[in-house]
CSV table of C-alpha atoms in Angstrom, one decimal:
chain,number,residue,atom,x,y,z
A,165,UNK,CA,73.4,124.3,52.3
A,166,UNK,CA,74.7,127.1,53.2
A,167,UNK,CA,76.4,130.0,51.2
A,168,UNK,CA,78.6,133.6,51.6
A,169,UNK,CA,78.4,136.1,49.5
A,170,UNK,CA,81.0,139.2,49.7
A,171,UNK,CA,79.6,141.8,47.5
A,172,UNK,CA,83.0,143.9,46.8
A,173,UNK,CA,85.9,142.4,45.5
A,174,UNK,CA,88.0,145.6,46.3
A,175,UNK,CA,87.3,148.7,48.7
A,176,UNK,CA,89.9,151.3,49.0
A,177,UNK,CA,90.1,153.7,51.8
A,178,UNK,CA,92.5,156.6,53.0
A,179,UNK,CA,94.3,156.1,56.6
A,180,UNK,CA,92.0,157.0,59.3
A,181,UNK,CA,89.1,156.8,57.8
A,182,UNK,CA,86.1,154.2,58.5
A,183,UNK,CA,85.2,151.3,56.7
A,184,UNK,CA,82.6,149.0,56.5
A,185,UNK,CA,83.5,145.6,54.3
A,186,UNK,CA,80.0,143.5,53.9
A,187,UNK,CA,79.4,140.1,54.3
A,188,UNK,CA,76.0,138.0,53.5
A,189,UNK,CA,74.6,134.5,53.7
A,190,UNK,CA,72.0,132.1,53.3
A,191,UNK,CA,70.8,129.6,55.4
A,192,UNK,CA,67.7,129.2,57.6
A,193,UNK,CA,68.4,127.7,60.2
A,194,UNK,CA,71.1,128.5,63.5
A,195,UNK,CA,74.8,129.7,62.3
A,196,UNK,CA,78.4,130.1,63.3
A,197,UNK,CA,79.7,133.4,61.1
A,198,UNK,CA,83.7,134.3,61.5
A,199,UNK,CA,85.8,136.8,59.8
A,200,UNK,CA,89.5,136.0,58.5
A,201,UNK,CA,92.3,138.1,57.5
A,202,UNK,CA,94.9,137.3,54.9
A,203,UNK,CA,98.1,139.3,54.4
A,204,UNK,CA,100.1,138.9,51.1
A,205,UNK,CA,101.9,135.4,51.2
A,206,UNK,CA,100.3,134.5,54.5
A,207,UNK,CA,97.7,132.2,55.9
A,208,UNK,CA,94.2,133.1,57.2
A,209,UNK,CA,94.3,134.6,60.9
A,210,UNK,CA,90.8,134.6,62.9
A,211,UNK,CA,89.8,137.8,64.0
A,212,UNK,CA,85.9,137.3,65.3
A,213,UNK,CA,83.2,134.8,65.5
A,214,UNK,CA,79.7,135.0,66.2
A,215,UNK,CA,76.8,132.5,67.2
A,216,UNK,CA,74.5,134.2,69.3
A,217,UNK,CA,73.8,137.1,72.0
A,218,UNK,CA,75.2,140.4,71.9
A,219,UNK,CA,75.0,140.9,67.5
A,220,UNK,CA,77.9,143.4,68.0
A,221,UNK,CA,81.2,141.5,68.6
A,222,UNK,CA,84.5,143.0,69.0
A,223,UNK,CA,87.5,141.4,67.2
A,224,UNK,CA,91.2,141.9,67.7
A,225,UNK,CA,93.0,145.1,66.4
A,226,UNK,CA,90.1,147.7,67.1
A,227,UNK,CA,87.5,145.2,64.1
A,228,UNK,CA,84.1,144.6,65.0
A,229,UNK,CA,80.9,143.1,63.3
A,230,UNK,CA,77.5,143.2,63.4
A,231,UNK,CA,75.0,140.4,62.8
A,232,UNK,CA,71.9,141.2,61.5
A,233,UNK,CA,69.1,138.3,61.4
A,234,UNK,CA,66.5,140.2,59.3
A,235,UNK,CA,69.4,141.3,56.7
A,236,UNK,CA,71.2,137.3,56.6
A,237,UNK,CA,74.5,140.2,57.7
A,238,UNK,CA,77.9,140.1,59.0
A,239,UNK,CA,79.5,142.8,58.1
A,240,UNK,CA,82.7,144.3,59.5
A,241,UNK,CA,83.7,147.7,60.4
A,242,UNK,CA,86.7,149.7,61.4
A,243,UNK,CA,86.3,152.7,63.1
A,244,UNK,CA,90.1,154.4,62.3
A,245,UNK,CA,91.7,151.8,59.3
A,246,UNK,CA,95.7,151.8,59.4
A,247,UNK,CA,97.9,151.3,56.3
A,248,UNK,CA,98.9,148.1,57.8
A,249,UNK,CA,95.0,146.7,57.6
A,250,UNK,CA,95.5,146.9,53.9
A,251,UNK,CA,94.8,142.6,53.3
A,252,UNK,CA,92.2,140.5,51.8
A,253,UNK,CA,89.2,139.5,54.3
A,254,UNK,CA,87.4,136.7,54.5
A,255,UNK,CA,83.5,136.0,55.9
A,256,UNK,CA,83.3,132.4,56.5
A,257,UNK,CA,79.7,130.8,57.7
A,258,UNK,CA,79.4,127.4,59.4
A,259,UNK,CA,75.2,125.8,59.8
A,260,UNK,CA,75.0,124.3,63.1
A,261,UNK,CA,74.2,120.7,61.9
A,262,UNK,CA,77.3,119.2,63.2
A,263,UNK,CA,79.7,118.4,60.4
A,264,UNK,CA,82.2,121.7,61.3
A,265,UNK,CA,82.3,122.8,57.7
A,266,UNK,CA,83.1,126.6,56.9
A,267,UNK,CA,82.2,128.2,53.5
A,268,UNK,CA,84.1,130.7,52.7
A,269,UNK,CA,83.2,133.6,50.8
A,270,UNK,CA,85.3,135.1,48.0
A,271,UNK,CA,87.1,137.5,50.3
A,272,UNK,CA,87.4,141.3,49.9
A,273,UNK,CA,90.7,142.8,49.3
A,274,UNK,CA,91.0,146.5,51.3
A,275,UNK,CA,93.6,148.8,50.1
A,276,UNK,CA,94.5,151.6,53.0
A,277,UNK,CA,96.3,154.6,51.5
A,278,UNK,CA,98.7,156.2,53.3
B,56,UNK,CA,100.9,129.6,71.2
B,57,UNK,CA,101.5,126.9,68.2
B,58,UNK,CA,102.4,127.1,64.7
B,59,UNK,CA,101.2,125.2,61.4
B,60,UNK,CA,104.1,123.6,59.1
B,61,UNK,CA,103.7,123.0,55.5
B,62,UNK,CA,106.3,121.5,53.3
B,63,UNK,CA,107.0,122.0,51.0
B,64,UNK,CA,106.7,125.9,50.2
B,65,UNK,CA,106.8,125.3,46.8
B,66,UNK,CA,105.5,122.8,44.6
B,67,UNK,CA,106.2,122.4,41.1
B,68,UNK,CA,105.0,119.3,39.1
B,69,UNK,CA,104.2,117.4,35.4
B,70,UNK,CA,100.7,116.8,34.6
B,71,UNK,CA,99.5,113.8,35.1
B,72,UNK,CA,101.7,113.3,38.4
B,73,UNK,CA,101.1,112.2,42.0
B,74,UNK,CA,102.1,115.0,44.5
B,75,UNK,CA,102.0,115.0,48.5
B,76,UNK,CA,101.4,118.2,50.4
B,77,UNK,CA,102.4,117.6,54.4
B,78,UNK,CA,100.8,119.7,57.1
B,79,UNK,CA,101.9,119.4,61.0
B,80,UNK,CA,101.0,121.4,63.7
B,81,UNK,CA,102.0,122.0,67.1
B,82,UNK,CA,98.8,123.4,69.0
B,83,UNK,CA,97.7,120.1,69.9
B,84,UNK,CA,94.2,120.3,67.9
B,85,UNK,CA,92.3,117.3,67.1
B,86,UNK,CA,90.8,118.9,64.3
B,87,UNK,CA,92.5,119.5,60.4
B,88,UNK,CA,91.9,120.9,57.4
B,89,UNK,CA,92.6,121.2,53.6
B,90,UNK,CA,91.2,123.9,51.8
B,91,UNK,CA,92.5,125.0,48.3
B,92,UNK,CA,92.6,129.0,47.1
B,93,UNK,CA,92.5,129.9,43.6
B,94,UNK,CA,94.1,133.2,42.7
B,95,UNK,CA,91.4,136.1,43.8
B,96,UNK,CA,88.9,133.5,45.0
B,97,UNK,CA,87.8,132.2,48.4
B,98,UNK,CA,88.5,128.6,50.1
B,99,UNK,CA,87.5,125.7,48.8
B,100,UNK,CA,87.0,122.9,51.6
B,101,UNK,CA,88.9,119.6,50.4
B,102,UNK,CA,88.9,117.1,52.7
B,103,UNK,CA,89.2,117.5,57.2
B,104,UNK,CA,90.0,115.3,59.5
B,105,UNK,CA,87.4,115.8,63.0
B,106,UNK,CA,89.9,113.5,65.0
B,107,UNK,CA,92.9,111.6,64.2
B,108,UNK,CA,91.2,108.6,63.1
B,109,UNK,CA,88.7,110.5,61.4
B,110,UNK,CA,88.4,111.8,58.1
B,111,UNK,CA,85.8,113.3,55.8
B,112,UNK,CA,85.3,114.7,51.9
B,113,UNK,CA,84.9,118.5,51.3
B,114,UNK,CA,83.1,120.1,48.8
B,115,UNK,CA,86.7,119.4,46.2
B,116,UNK,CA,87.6,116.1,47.1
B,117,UNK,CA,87.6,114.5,43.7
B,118,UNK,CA,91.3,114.2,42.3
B,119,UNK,CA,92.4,114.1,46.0
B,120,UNK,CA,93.6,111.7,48.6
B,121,UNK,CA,94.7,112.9,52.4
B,122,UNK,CA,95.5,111.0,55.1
B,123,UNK,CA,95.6,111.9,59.3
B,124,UNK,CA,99.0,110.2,60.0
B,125,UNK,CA,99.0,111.4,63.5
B,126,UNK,CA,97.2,113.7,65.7
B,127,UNK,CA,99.8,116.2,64.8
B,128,UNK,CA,99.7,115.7,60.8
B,129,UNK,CA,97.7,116.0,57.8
B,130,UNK,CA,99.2,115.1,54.3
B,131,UNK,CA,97.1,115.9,51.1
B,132,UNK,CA,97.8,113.8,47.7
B,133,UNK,CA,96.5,115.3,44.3
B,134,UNK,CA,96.6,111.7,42.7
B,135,UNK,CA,97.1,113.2,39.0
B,136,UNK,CA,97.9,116.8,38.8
B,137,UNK,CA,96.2,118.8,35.9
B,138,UNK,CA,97.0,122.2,34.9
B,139,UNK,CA,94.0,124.1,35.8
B,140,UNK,CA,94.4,123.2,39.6
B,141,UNK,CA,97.3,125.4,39.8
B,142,UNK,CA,96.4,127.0,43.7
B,143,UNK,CA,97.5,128.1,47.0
B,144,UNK,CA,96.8,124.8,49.5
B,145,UNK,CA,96.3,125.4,53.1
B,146,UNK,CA,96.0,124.2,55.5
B,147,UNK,CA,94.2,124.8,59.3
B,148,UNK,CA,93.4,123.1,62.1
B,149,UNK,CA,91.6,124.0,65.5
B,150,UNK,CA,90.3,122.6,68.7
B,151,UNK,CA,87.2,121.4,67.3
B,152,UNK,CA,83.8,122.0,66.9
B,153,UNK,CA,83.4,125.4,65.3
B,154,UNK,CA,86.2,126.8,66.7
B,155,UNK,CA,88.6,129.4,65.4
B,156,UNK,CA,90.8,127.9,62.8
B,157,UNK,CA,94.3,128.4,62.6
B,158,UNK,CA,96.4,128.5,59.3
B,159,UNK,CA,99.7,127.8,57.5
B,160,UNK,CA,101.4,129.3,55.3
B,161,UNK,CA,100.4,127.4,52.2
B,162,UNK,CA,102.0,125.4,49.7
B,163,UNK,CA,101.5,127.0,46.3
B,164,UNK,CA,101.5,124.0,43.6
B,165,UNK,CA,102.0,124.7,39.7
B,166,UNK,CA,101.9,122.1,37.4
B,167,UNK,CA,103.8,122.3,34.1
């Protein structure tokens, strides 16, 4: 089975700055890893999925992660955050055993200050 | 694009009572989900549906009934609402496989 671990609940950051939010699993065998966003009151929205080539995939609105098979890592990074990044994120793994499932990890809520 | 539709927005309910949650989409997906967010927690998987006749158990599916009306529709039932499943239900769906979900809004349930 596998699991998601976000290790902090809340980063906050200044506008313009970087920021890396971190995302680990277990499993050993092949795995789907996505990252969500949630704004207040709103539904997940997808921004990037991995499976396997290139371990740097770019997302939508300038996000990109990095998987890391030594580390069990997914962790995503902003190069420039905007006030309007300010949400909860969500890591979500998926084992490639053919059931479709996604765990979700707890999510991490990032505060931009403007 | 699509959208996701859940009614109602709001939920309010006695303990001990049956509730229905409806989900409909518009994106044409075979594939739907219920998932179920405590306050400051992640997603907990409830039940999906892989294709319209199709559906399985999540990791939460005890207290819970859903059924895959249609292609386009996913209803949840908590068959006897307690008080500490107070939660933000959502609802997804997506193409399949392990594709990109998309979500609703959520229906936020209390129960008094």
């Amino acid at each position: 089975t596998q699991t998601v671990s976000q290790s902090d609940a809340h980063v906050t950051v200044f506008e313009g700055d970087s920021v890396e939010l971190r995302c680990n699993y277990s499993y050993g065998g092949s795995i789907y890893l996505s990252w969500y966003i949630q704004h207040h009151g709103h539904g997940l929205q997808f921004l990037l999925k991995y499976y396997s080539g290139n371990p740097v995939v770019q997302g939508v609105n300038g996000f990109e992660a990095e998987f890391s098979k030594s580390d069990s890592s997914f962790h995503l990074r902003k190069a420039s955050v905007h006030w309007s990044d300010s949400a909860v994120y969500f890591c979500a793994v998926s084992a490639n055993t053919g059931n479709y499932k996604y765990v979700f990890g707890a999510g991490t809520r990032l505060k931009v200050i403007a | 694009g699509g959208i996701i539709t859940q009614t109602p927005k709001f939920l309010i309910g006695q303990e001990g009572q049956k509730l229905t949650l409806k989900c409909q989409q518009n994106f044409n997906h075979d594939t739907m989900y219920w998932y179920r967010q405590d306050s400051g927690k992640g997603l907990r998987l409830i039940y999906y549906s892989i294709t319209e006749n199709d559906l399985q158990k999540g990791d939460l599916s005890e207290g819970y009934d859903a059924s895959r009306e249609k292609k386009s529709s996913f209803s949840l039932t908590v068959t006897s609402a307690q008080k500490n499943e107070m939660a933000v239900f959502l609802c997804a769906s997506s193409t399949g496989g392990y594709a990109e979900q998309f979500f609703g809004p959520g229906t936020r349930l209390t129960v008094l």
